[in-house]
């Protein structure tokens, strides 16, 4: 069966995968601006004979391989497309040609791998028992491109019944694949809290409603949200990351602005955080004679990997890198908008090791020095191809 030599064929694809990744790396585009990127991706998908739709969720691209006789719902494989507003360090031949923009999260590699998967599956088309959907999604980095992709009706249009995504990870060694069942990455919500007081002379505080003192109490009170309201074995984070108020030592200002972020791994904890922040903020501000004005900005939900899909993916990962190189990682407090897909269909989000300490590839994601060990690329393409054939 042709599937048996998938590993060799993926390995032979390495040069092309590296070329694609570097071509994309040189021309990074931010969320919902991925026009050149979309053209690059769709051109290659068409060459490979896929049905291609462009301008899905503005700059997204969807390609479909039809199985000769589909025996079940389609499998969706997702890559993100966007870069970050980061200035890449100088001196790399394949470095970004666009000042102030960089593929600093590895999404260039994700696209190259997914194109590689299409190449691998083209030769196995007769063996496909289900349609395979190649979903190139824009704007993962905080803009919620996944939400728009789903709103465009991609799951219904393609009759997708499961979804998989890979993320290259420089903090895990190349040659490893890391995954876990259940909650994997955090839900992320943000809040802006205005403590509205009544300003005045710093020596006449009794004529004012001091928002600085009130804000100090608010910040302290918020420290009890996680410690007193969330189950100690359920991870959660509340951080007040920004405080702004006042302009002189002897003037009490009219208001103070606080901003913070919340991370959680279940809808239950997420709701608790939100309710307690709201109650404590309102009560504490009012107790100090100030008016509360709270604004929540809901972010991505938690990434929750389906148990059965993850077990299946784990078996397949063992075929790609061997038993000892498939690792269960702890939950991560970062967030990912693939979470929206996993709320609709079962699937799993997998980390592909791309770090290499010996070669100095250790910089964290979103940094100017970020890079990947490109030998991860054929492994990723092979893993996705096997998932397309035998995933849930
Ligand atoms: Zn990122
Ligand atoms: Zn990313």
mmCIF file of C-alpha atoms and ligand atoms in Angstrom:
data_model
loop_
_atom_site.group_PDB
_atom_site.id
_atom_site.type_symbol
_atom_site.label_atom_id
_atom_site.label_comp_id
_atom_site.label_asym_id
_atom_site.label_seq_id
_atom_site.Cartn_x
_atom_site.Cartn_y
_atom_site.Cartn_z
ATOM 1 C CA UNK A 1 0.000 0.000 0.000
ATOM 2 C CA UNK A 2 1.327 3.421 -0.925
ATOM 3 C CA UNK A 3 0.756 4.721 2.604
ATOM 4 C CA UNK A 4 3.661 2.598 3.787
ATOM 5 C CA UNK A 5 6.277 4.778 2.175
ATOM 6 C CA UNK A 6 4.733 8.071 3.342
ATOM 7 C CA UNK A 7 7.716 8.678 5.601
ATOM 8 C CA UNK A 8 10.212 8.397 2.737
ATOM 9 C CA UNK A 9 8.094 10.493 0.440
ATOM 10 C CA UNK A 10 7.728 13.194 3.105
ATOM 11 C CA UNK A 11 11.491 13.165 3.621
ATOM 12 C CA UNK A 12 12.067 13.577 -0.112
ATOM 13 C CA UNK A 13 9.805 16.622 -0.018
ATOM 14 C CA UNK A 14 12.099 18.418 2.431
ATOM 15 C CA UNK A 15 13.759 20.793 -0.070
ATOM 16 C CA UNK A 16 10.420 21.929 -1.400
ATOM 17 C CA UNK A 17 8.958 22.375 2.089
ATOM 18 C CA UNK A 18 11.953 24.515 3.071
ATOM 19 C CA UNK A 19 11.623 26.573 -0.124
ATOM 20 C CA UNK A 20 7.928 27.204 0.498
ATOM 21 C CA UNK A 21 8.520 28.078 4.134
ATOM 22 C CA UNK A 22 11.301 30.516 3.243
ATOM 23 C CA UNK A 23 9.330 32.138 0.422
ATOM 24 C CA UNK A 24 6.506 32.768 2.901
ATOM 25 C CA UNK A 25 8.946 33.836 5.613
ATOM 26 C CA UNK A 26 10.405 36.558 3.384
ATOM 27 C CA UNK A 27 6.997 38.161 2.852
ATOM 28 C CA UNK A 28 5.104 38.207 6.146
ATOM 29 C CA UNK A 29 1.625 39.746 6.260
ATOM 30 C CA UNK A 30 -0.434 40.646 9.329
ATOM 31 C CA UNK A 31 -3.921 39.334 10.143
ATOM 32 C CA UNK A 32 -6.547 39.878 7.381
ATOM 33 C CA UNK A 33 -3.849 41.351 5.115
ATOM 34 C CA UNK A 34 -2.621 37.982 3.832
ATOM 35 C CA UNK A 35 -3.298 38.723 0.136
ATOM 36 C CA UNK A 36 0.080 37.754 -1.274
ATOM 37 C CA UNK A 37 0.171 34.760 1.080
ATOM 38 C CA UNK A 38 -3.291 33.642 -0.066
ATOM 39 C CA UNK A 39 -2.220 33.918 -3.713
ATOM 40 C CA UNK A 40 0.879 31.798 -3.024
ATOM 41 C CA UNK A 41 -1.104 29.114 -1.234
ATOM 42 C CA UNK A 42 -4.031 28.963 -3.663
ATOM 43 C CA UNK A 43 -1.754 28.804 -6.691
ATOM 44 C CA UNK A 44 -0.004 25.739 -5.280
ATOM 45 C CA UNK A 45 -3.256 24.055 -4.282
ATOM 46 C CA UNK A 46 -4.639 24.540 -7.797
ATOM 47 C CA UNK A 47 -1.478 23.085 -9.310
ATOM 48 C CA UNK A 48 -2.083 20.015 -7.165
ATOM 49 C CA UNK A 49 -5.606 19.651 -8.514
ATOM 50 C CA UNK A 50 -7.642 20.691 -5.486
ATOM 51 C CA UNK A 51 -10.951 22.523 -5.634
ATOM 52 C CA UNK A 52 -9.975 25.936 -4.266
ATOM 53 C CA UNK A 53 -11.988 28.785 -2.794
ATOM 54 C CA UNK A 54 -10.343 32.093 -1.944
ATOM 55 C CA UNK A 55 -11.471 35.131 0.079
ATOM 56 C CA UNK A 56 -13.062 32.910 2.693
ATOM 57 C CA UNK A 57 -13.165 34.965 5.920
ATOM 58 C CA UNK A 58 -11.615 37.835 3.882
ATOM 59 C CA UNK A 59 -8.127 36.446 3.138
ATOM 60 C CA UNK A 60 -8.525 32.739 3.891
ATOM 61 C CA UNK A 61 -8.157 29.885 1.393
ATOM 62 C CA UNK A 62 -9.934 26.531 1.404
ATOM 63 C CA UNK A 63 -8.887 23.593 -0.747
ATOM 64 C CA UNK A 64 -10.680 20.253 -0.968
ATOM 65 C CA UNK A 65 -9.547 16.850 -2.152
ATOM 66 C CA UNK A 66 -12.613 14.762 -2.976
ATOM 67 C CA UNK A 67 -12.467 11.098 -2.079
ATOM 68 C CA UNK A 68 -13.515 8.812 -4.955
ATOM 69 C CA UNK A 69 -16.314 7.449 -2.740
ATOM 70 C CA UNK A 70 -16.619 9.347 0.525
ATOM 71 C CA UNK A 71 -17.550 6.943 3.321
ATOM 72 C CA UNK A 72 -18.009 9.557 6.042
ATOM 73 C CA UNK A 73 -17.700 13.226 6.932
ATOM 74 C CA UNK A 74 -14.647 15.156 5.753
ATOM 75 C CA UNK A 75 -11.441 15.675 7.761
ATOM 76 C CA UNK A 76 -10.359 19.295 8.115
ATOM 77 C CA UNK A 77 -6.678 20.227 8.474
ATOM 78 C CA UNK A 78 -6.005 23.802 9.506
ATOM 79 C CA UNK A 79 -3.026 26.112 9.125
ATOM 80 C CA UNK A 80 -2.909 29.736 10.207
ATOM 81 C CA UNK A 81 -1.423 32.332 7.832
ATOM 82 C CA UNK A 82 -0.576 35.550 9.657
ATOM 83 C CA UNK A 83 2.670 37.124 10.829
ATOM 84 C CA UNK A 84 3.382 39.514 13.710
ATOM 85 C CA UNK A 85 4.439 43.169 14.056
ATOM 86 C CA UNK A 86 7.987 42.172 15.053
ATOM 87 C CA UNK A 87 11.267 43.364 13.493
ATOM 88 C CA UNK A 88 13.338 40.280 12.679
ATOM 89 C CA UNK A 89 17.041 40.253 13.603
ATOM 90 C CA UNK A 90 19.370 40.962 10.691
ATOM 91 C CA UNK A 91 21.606 38.598 8.801
ATOM 92 C CA UNK A 92 19.308 35.778 7.776
ATOM 93 C CA UNK A 93 19.308 34.960 4.077
ATOM 94 C CA UNK A 94 15.633 33.988 4.335
ATOM 95 C CA UNK A 95 14.833 36.844 6.737
ATOM 96 C CA UNK A 96 11.764 39.055 6.419
ATOM 97 C CA UNK A 97 11.896 41.579 3.563
ATOM 98 C CA UNK A 98 9.150 43.638 5.193
ATOM 99 C CA UNK A 99 10.294 46.106 7.858
ATOM 100 C CA UNK A 100 8.530 45.634 11.180
ATOM 101 C CA UNK A 101 6.798 42.398 10.215
ATOM 102 C CA UNK A 102 7.913 38.846 10.780
ATOM 103 C CA UNK A 103 6.662 35.269 10.804
ATOM 104 C CA UNK A 104 7.678 35.021 14.463
ATOM 105 C CA UNK A 105 5.253 32.260 15.427
ATOM 106 C CA UNK A 106 5.992 29.683 12.726
ATOM 107 C CA UNK A 107 2.792 30.080 10.709
ATOM 108 C CA UNK A 108 4.967 30.144 7.563
ATOM 109 C CA UNK A 109 6.034 26.611 8.451
ATOM 110 C CA UNK A 110 2.430 25.584 9.120
ATOM 111 C CA UNK A 111 1.435 26.644 5.609
ATOM 112 C CA UNK A 112 4.418 24.870 4.052
ATOM 113 C CA UNK A 113 3.537 21.658 5.908
ATOM 114 C CA UNK A 114 -0.100 21.785 4.863
ATOM 115 C CA UNK A 115 0.908 22.325 1.228
ATOM 116 C CA UNK A 116 3.255 19.362 1.666
ATOM 117 C CA UNK A 117 0.349 17.301 2.946
ATOM 118 C CA UNK A 118 -1.634 18.147 -0.167
ATOM 119 C CA UNK A 119 1.317 17.004 -2.255
ATOM 120 C CA UNK A 120 1.572 13.717 -0.356
ATOM 121 C CA UNK A 121 -2.154 13.030 -0.540
ATOM 122 C CA UNK A 122 -2.359 13.798 -4.252
ATOM 123 C CA UNK A 123 -0.532 10.536 -4.902
ATOM 124 C CA UNK A 124 -2.833 8.675 -2.503
ATOM 125 C CA UNK A 125 -6.111 10.028 -3.808
ATOM 126 C CA UNK A 126 -7.434 6.612 -4.681
ATOM 127 C CA UNK A 127 -6.961 5.526 -1.074
ATOM 128 C CA UNK A 128 -8.902 8.433 0.426
ATOM 129 C CA UNK A 129 -12.143 7.319 2.011
ATOM 130 C CA UNK A 130 -13.199 10.813 3.046
ATOM 131 C CA UNK A 131 -12.861 14.280 1.606
ATOM 132 C CA UNK A 132 -9.903 16.223 2.992
ATOM 133 C CA UNK A 133 -10.297 19.946 3.635
ATOM 134 C CA UNK A 134 -7.193 22.139 3.608
ATOM 135 C CA UNK A 135 -8.115 25.184 5.647
ATOM 136 C CA UNK A 136 -5.739 28.161 5.471
ATOM 137 C CA UNK A 137 -7.072 30.511 8.096
ATOM 138 C CA UNK A 138 -6.124 34.187 8.380
ATOM 139 C CA UNK A 139 -5.568 36.283 11.474
ATOM 140 C CA UNK A 140 -4.873 33.849 14.291
ATOM 141 C CA UNK A 141 -2.814 36.316 16.341
ATOM 142 C CA UNK A 142 -5.579 37.887 18.366
ATOM 143 C CA UNK A 143 -7.941 38.807 15.545
ATOM 144 C CA UNK A 144 -10.123 35.707 15.696
ATOM 145 C CA UNK A 145 -9.767 34.568 12.101
ATOM 146 C CA UNK A 146 -11.038 31.127 13.134
ATOM 147 C CA UNK A 147 -14.333 32.660 14.276
ATOM 148 C CA UNK A 148 -14.808 34.310 10.872
ATOM 149 C CA UNK A 149 -13.834 31.124 9.082
ATOM 150 C CA UNK A 150 -16.541 29.208 10.968
ATOM 151 C CA UNK A 151 -19.067 32.005 10.436
ATOM 152 C CA UNK A 152 -18.413 31.653 6.707
ATOM 153 C CA UNK A 153 -19.929 28.177 6.967
ATOM 154 C CA UNK A 154 -16.796 26.168 6.197
ATOM 155 C CA UNK A 155 -17.822 23.175 8.326
ATOM 156 C CA UNK A 156 -21.261 22.943 6.731
ATOM 157 C CA UNK A 157 -20.006 23.586 3.183
ATOM 158 C CA UNK A 158 -17.344 20.904 3.381
ATOM 159 C CA UNK A 159 -19.290 18.568 5.712
ATOM 160 C CA UNK A 160 -16.254 18.384 8.009
ATOM 161 C CA UNK A 161 -16.665 16.001 10.938
ATOM 162 C CA UNK A 162 -13.286 16.447 12.633
ATOM 163 C CA UNK A 163 -10.475 19.008 12.682
ATOM 164 C CA UNK A 164 -6.737 18.875 13.325
ATOM 165 C CA UNK A 165 -4.017 21.497 13.593
ATOM 166 C CA UNK A 166 -0.287 21.439 14.246
ATOM 167 C CA UNK A 167 1.804 24.133 15.869
ATOM 168 C CA UNK A 168 5.570 24.179 15.446
ATOM 169 C CA UNK A 169 7.081 24.826 18.882
ATOM 170 C CA UNK A 170 10.631 26.095 19.380
ATOM 171 C CA UNK A 171 10.491 25.291 23.089
ATOM 172 C CA UNK A 172 10.145 21.568 22.356
ATOM 173 C CA UNK A 173 13.039 19.658 20.736
ATOM 174 C CA UNK A 174 12.824 18.797 17.063
ATOM 175 C CA UNK A 175 11.920 15.154 16.560
ATOM 176 C CA UNK A 176 9.270 15.202 19.292
ATOM 177 C CA UNK A 177 5.516 15.515 19.014
ATOM 178 C CA UNK A 178 3.665 16.774 22.066
ATOM 179 C CA UNK A 179 -0.037 16.588 22.779
ATOM 180 C CA UNK A 180 -2.544 16.081 25.540
ATOM 181 C CA UNK A 181 -6.174 15.138 25.852
ATOM 182 C CA UNK A 182 -8.697 17.602 27.308
ATOM 183 C CA UNK A 183 -7.998 21.265 28.150
ATOM 184 C CA UNK A 184 -4.684 22.157 26.522
ATOM 185 C CA UNK A 185 -4.489 25.917 26.059
ATOM 186 C CA UNK A 186 -6.205 28.636 28.016
ATOM 187 C CA UNK A 187 -9.224 30.791 27.400
ATOM 188 C CA UNK A 188 -8.132 34.416 27.405
ATOM 189 C CA UNK A 189 -10.330 37.366 28.334
ATOM 190 C CA UNK A 190 -9.388 40.971 29.005
ATOM 191 C CA UNK A 191 -10.947 43.715 31.041
ATOM 192 C CA UNK A 192 -10.673 47.464 31.321
ATOM 193 C CA UNK A 193 -11.865 48.949 34.625
ATOM 194 C CA UNK A 194 -12.323 52.691 35.101
ATOM 195 C CA UNK A 195 -12.489 53.884 38.695
ATOM 196 C CA UNK A 196 -14.306 57.191 38.412
ATOM 197 C CA UNK A 197 -13.800 59.480 41.410
ATOM 198 C CA UNK A 198 -13.840 63.203 41.991
ATOM 199 C CA UNK A 199 -10.466 64.902 41.864
ATOM 200 C CA UNK A 200 -9.120 67.825 43.869
ATOM 201 C CA UNK A 201 -6.294 69.182 45.997
ATOM 202 C CA UNK A 202 -3.940 66.597 47.440
ATOM 203 C CA UNK A 203 -4.093 68.388 50.812
ATOM 204 C CA UNK A 204 -7.911 68.410 50.911
ATOM 205 C CA UNK A 205 -8.761 64.721 50.340
ATOM 206 C CA UNK A 206 -11.997 65.019 52.312
ATOM 207 C CA UNK A 207 -13.428 67.124 49.487
ATOM 208 C CA UNK A 208 -12.689 64.416 46.892
ATOM 209 C CA UNK A 209 -13.487 60.821 46.042
ATOM 210 C CA UNK A 210 -9.954 59.498 45.593
ATOM 211 C CA UNK A 211 -9.822 56.944 42.729
ATOM 212 C CA UNK A 212 -6.173 56.095 43.488
ATOM 213 C CA UNK A 213 -6.935 54.699 46.928
ATOM 214 C CA UNK A 214 -10.018 52.957 45.537
ATOM 215 C CA UNK A 215 -7.959 51.443 42.678
ATOM 216 C CA UNK A 216 -5.358 50.179 45.151
ATOM 217 C CA UNK A 217 -8.110 48.374 47.072
ATOM 218 C CA UNK A 218 -9.559 47.018 43.834
ATOM 219 C CA UNK A 219 -6.203 45.535 42.799
ATOM 220 C CA UNK A 220 -5.785 43.930 46.217
ATOM 221 C CA UNK A 221 -9.350 42.623 46.260
ATOM 222 C CA UNK A 222 -8.896 41.062 42.798
ATOM 223 C CA UNK A 223 -6.074 38.896 44.185
ATOM 224 C CA UNK A 224 -8.733 36.864 46.016
ATOM 225 C CA UNK A 225 -10.558 35.867 42.811
ATOM 226 C CA UNK A 226 -8.246 32.977 41.974
ATOM 227 C CA UNK A 227 -7.103 32.210 45.536
ATOM 228 C CA UNK A 228 -10.603 32.172 47.137
ATOM 229 C CA UNK A 229 -13.073 31.431 44.340
ATOM 230 C CA UNK A 230 -11.435 28.909 41.993
ATOM 231 C CA UNK A 231 -10.901 25.233 42.804
ATOM 232 C CA UNK A 232 -7.208 24.960 43.810
ATOM 233 C CA UNK A 233 -6.623 22.145 41.307
ATOM 234 C CA UNK A 234 -8.147 24.092 38.407
ATOM 235 C CA UNK A 235 -5.573 26.400 36.815
ATOM 236 C CA UNK A 236 -6.504 30.076 36.459
ATOM 237 C CA UNK A 237 -4.670 33.386 36.191
ATOM 238 C CA UNK A 238 -5.715 36.953 36.893
ATOM 239 C CA UNK A 239 -3.170 39.663 36.138
ATOM 240 C CA UNK A 240 -3.642 43.416 36.365
ATOM 241 C CA UNK A 241 -1.077 44.461 33.805
ATOM 242 C CA UNK A 242 -1.661 48.167 33.514
ATOM 243 C CA UNK A 243 -2.502 51.009 35.928
ATOM 244 C CA UNK A 244 -2.848 54.615 34.810
ATOM 245 C CA UNK A 245 -3.896 57.580 36.885
ATOM 246 C CA UNK A 246 -2.747 60.946 38.148
ATOM 247 C CA UNK A 247 -0.191 63.452 36.913
ATOM 248 C CA UNK A 248 1.200 65.297 39.938
ATOM 249 C CA UNK A 249 2.106 64.440 43.534
ATOM 250 C CA UNK A 250 -0.323 66.956 45.022
ATOM 251 C CA UNK A 251 -3.347 66.458 42.775
ATOM 252 C CA UNK A 252 -5.992 63.794 43.274
ATOM 253 C CA UNK A 253 -7.088 62.745 39.773
ATOM 254 C CA UNK A 254 -10.635 62.230 38.545
ATOM 255 C CA UNK A 255 -10.119 58.636 37.522
ATOM 256 C CA UNK A 256 -7.795 55.652 37.351
ATOM 257 C CA UNK A 257 -7.691 53.099 34.561
ATOM 258 C CA UNK A 258 -6.870 49.442 35.236
ATOM 259 C CA UNK A 259 -6.421 46.744 32.595
ATOM 260 C CA UNK A 260 -6.016 43.057 33.138
ATOM 261 C CA UNK A 261 -6.106 39.616 31.602
ATOM 262 C CA UNK A 262 -7.839 36.386 32.695
ATOM 263 C CA UNK A 263 -6.803 32.849 31.733
ATOM 264 C CA UNK A 264 -8.782 29.690 32.399
ATOM 265 C CA UNK A 265 -9.225 26.165 31.039
ATOM 266 C CA UNK A 266 -12.956 25.560 31.421
ATOM 267 C CA UNK A 267 -16.112 27.547 30.747
ATOM 268 C CA UNK A 268 -17.081 27.122 34.411
ATOM 269 C CA UNK A 269 -13.903 28.735 35.761
ATOM 270 C CA UNK A 270 -14.061 31.332 33.011
ATOM 271 C CA UNK A 271 -17.523 32.368 34.139
ATOM 272 C CA UNK A 272 -16.464 32.440 37.811
ATOM 273 C CA UNK A 273 -13.531 34.749 37.025
ATOM 274 C CA UNK A 274 -15.740 37.092 35.105
ATOM 275 C CA UNK A 275 -18.460 37.263 37.767
ATOM 276 C CA UNK A 276 -16.070 37.755 40.681
ATOM 277 C CA UNK A 277 -14.037 40.453 38.906
ATOM 278 C CA UNK A 278 -17.254 42.271 38.174
ATOM 279 C CA UNK A 279 -18.673 41.980 41.728
ATOM 280 C CA UNK A 280 -15.439 42.855 43.525
ATOM 281 C CA UNK A 281 -14.696 45.778 41.263
ATOM 282 C CA UNK A 282 -18.184 47.268 41.548
ATOM 283 C CA UNK A 283 -18.389 46.780 45.314
ATOM 284 C CA UNK A 284 -14.894 48.010 46.118
ATOM 285 C CA UNK A 285 -15.098 51.099 43.913
ATOM 286 C CA UNK A 286 -18.471 52.064 45.378
ATOM 287 C CA UNK A 287 -17.285 51.417 48.945
ATOM 288 C CA UNK A 288 -14.720 54.165 48.358
ATOM 289 C CA UNK A 289 -17.210 56.615 46.936
ATOM 290 C CA UNK A 290 -16.225 56.035 43.317
ATOM 291 C CA UNK A 291 -18.218 54.861 40.306
ATOM 292 C CA UNK A 292 -17.194 51.626 38.566
ATOM 293 C CA UNK A 293 -17.145 51.296 34.788
ATOM 294 C CA UNK A 294 -16.143 47.827 33.653
ATOM 295 C CA UNK A 295 -15.647 46.579 30.116
ATOM 296 C CA UNK A 296 -14.973 42.921 29.302
ATOM 297 C CA UNK A 297 -13.325 41.948 26.043
ATOM 298 C CA UNK A 298 -13.940 38.224 25.582
ATOM 299 C CA UNK A 299 -11.065 36.468 23.846
ATOM 300 C CA UNK A 300 -10.525 32.929 22.583
ATOM 301 C CA UNK A 301 -12.094 30.020 24.496
ATOM 302 C CA UNK A 302 -9.914 27.220 25.872
ATOM 303 C CA UNK A 303 -8.492 24.648 23.458
ATOM 304 C CA UNK A 304 -10.077 21.365 24.537
ATOM 305 C CA UNK A 305 -8.770 18.312 22.711
ATOM 306 C CA UNK A 306 -11.180 15.440 22.130
ATOM 307 C CA UNK A 307 -10.092 12.267 23.971
ATOM 308 C CA UNK A 308 -10.746 9.828 21.123
ATOM 309 C CA UNK A 309 -9.247 12.064 18.435
ATOM 310 C CA UNK A 310 -6.161 12.604 20.599
ATOM 311 C CA UNK A 311 -5.734 8.878 21.258
ATOM 312 C CA UNK A 312 -5.952 8.217 17.508
ATOM 313 C CA UNK A 313 -3.504 11.055 16.770
ATOM 314 C CA UNK A 314 -1.116 9.722 19.391
ATOM 315 C CA UNK A 315 -0.926 6.324 17.664
ATOM 316 C CA UNK A 316 -0.257 8.026 14.363
ATOM 317 C CA UNK A 317 2.404 10.296 15.935
ATOM 318 C CA UNK A 318 4.215 7.182 17.198
ATOM 319 C CA UNK A 319 4.467 6.004 13.575
ATOM 320 C CA UNK A 320 6.044 9.336 12.645
ATOM 321 C CA UNK A 321 8.635 9.839 15.414
ATOM 322 C CA UNK A 322 8.583 6.669 17.544
ATOM 323 C CA UNK A 323 7.059 5.902 20.924
ATOM 324 C CA UNK A 324 9.700 7.627 23.048
ATOM 325 C CA UNK A 325 9.364 10.902 21.133
ATOM 326 C CA UNK A 326 5.628 11.336 21.642
ATOM 327 C CA UNK A 327 5.230 13.300 24.854
ATOM 328 C CA UNK A 328 2.312 14.534 26.914
ATOM 329 C CA UNK A 329 2.869 18.222 27.682
ATOM 330 C CA UNK A 330 1.311 20.142 30.590
ATOM 331 C CA UNK A 331 -1.484 22.636 29.842
ATOM 332 C CA UNK A 332 -0.258 25.994 28.501
ATOM 333 C CA UNK A 333 -1.533 29.410 29.565
ATOM 334 C CA UNK A 334 -1.177 30.771 26.016
ATOM 335 C CA UNK A 335 -4.282 30.750 23.819
ATOM 336 C CA UNK A 336 -5.137 29.711 20.234
ATOM 337 C CA UNK A 337 -8.185 30.411 18.137
ATOM 338 C CA UNK A 338 -8.309 26.817 16.848
ATOM 339 C CA UNK A 339 -10.349 26.483 20.069
ATOM 340 C CA UNK A 340 -13.383 27.669 18.062
ATOM 341 C CA UNK A 341 -13.080 24.707 15.671
ATOM 342 C CA UNK A 342 -12.842 22.284 18.580
ATOM 343 C CA UNK A 343 -16.053 23.650 20.061
ATOM 344 C CA UNK A 344 -17.853 22.586 16.870
ATOM 345 C CA UNK A 345 -16.225 19.266 15.929
ATOM 346 C CA UNK A 346 -13.961 16.756 17.678
ATOM 347 C CA UNK A 347 -10.268 16.980 16.924
ATOM 348 C CA UNK A 348 -6.958 17.790 18.491
ATOM 349 C CA UNK A 349 -4.292 20.488 18.535
ATOM 350 C CA UNK A 350 -0.770 19.085 18.373
ATOM 351 C CA UNK A 351 2.658 20.616 19.052
ATOM 352 C CA UNK A 352 5.487 19.674 16.721
ATOM 353 C CA UNK A 353 8.933 20.144 18.268
ATOM 354 C CA UNK A 354 11.025 22.631 16.257
ATOM 355 C CA UNK A 355 13.724 23.695 18.720
ATOM 356 C CA UNK A 356 17.356 22.621 18.504
ATOM 357 C CA UNK A 357 19.705 23.765 21.288
ATOM 358 C CA UNK A 358 22.804 22.495 19.450
ATOM 359 C CA UNK A 359 22.020 24.705 16.488
ATOM 360 C CA UNK A 360 21.055 27.626 18.731
ATOM 361 C CA UNK A 361 17.362 27.432 17.816
ATOM 362 C CA UNK A 362 15.847 28.177 21.201
ATOM 363 C CA UNK A 363 14.300 31.673 20.949
ATOM 364 C CA UNK A 364 10.696 31.861 22.118
ATOM 365 C CA UNK A 365 7.754 32.450 19.806
ATOM 366 C CA UNK A 366 6.930 36.129 19.093
ATOM 367 C CA UNK A 367 10.576 37.198 19.575
ATOM 368 C CA UNK A 368 12.844 38.834 16.945
ATOM 369 C CA UNK A 369 15.264 35.863 17.135
ATOM 370 C CA UNK A 370 12.547 33.227 16.689
ATOM 371 C CA UNK A 371 13.364 30.434 14.247
ATOM 372 C CA UNK A 372 12.532 26.793 13.631
ATOM 373 C CA UNK A 373 14.573 23.719 12.822
ATOM 374 C CA UNK A 374 13.258 23.093 9.325
ATOM 375 C CA UNK A 375 13.813 19.351 9.598
ATOM 376 C CA UNK A 376 10.514 19.385 11.524
ATOM 377 C CA UNK A 377 8.624 20.237 8.323
ATOM 378 C CA UNK A 378 8.533 16.785 6.634
ATOM 379 C CA UNK A 379 7.464 15.204 9.931
ATOM 380 C CA UNK A 380 4.579 17.623 10.175
ATOM 381 C CA UNK A 381 3.479 16.986 6.587
ATOM 382 C CA UNK A 382 3.643 13.227 7.188
ATOM 383 C CA UNK A 383 1.666 13.481 10.429
ATOM 384 C CA UNK A 384 -1.075 15.559 8.803
ATOM 385 C CA UNK A 385 -1.267 13.207 5.809
ATOM 386 C CA UNK A 386 -1.685 10.198 8.098
ATOM 387 C CA UNK A 387 -4.311 12.058 10.134
ATOM 388 C CA UNK A 388 -6.211 12.847 6.941
ATOM 389 C CA UNK A 389 -6.278 9.178 6.010
ATOM 390 C CA UNK A 390 -6.828 7.603 9.421
ATOM 391 C CA UNK A 391 -7.816 10.329 11.890
ATOM 392 C CA UNK A 392 -11.174 10.370 13.623
HETATM 393 ZN ZN1 LIG B 1 1.670 33.263 18.039
HETATM 394 ZN ZN1 LIG B 2 1.021 30.652 16.468
#
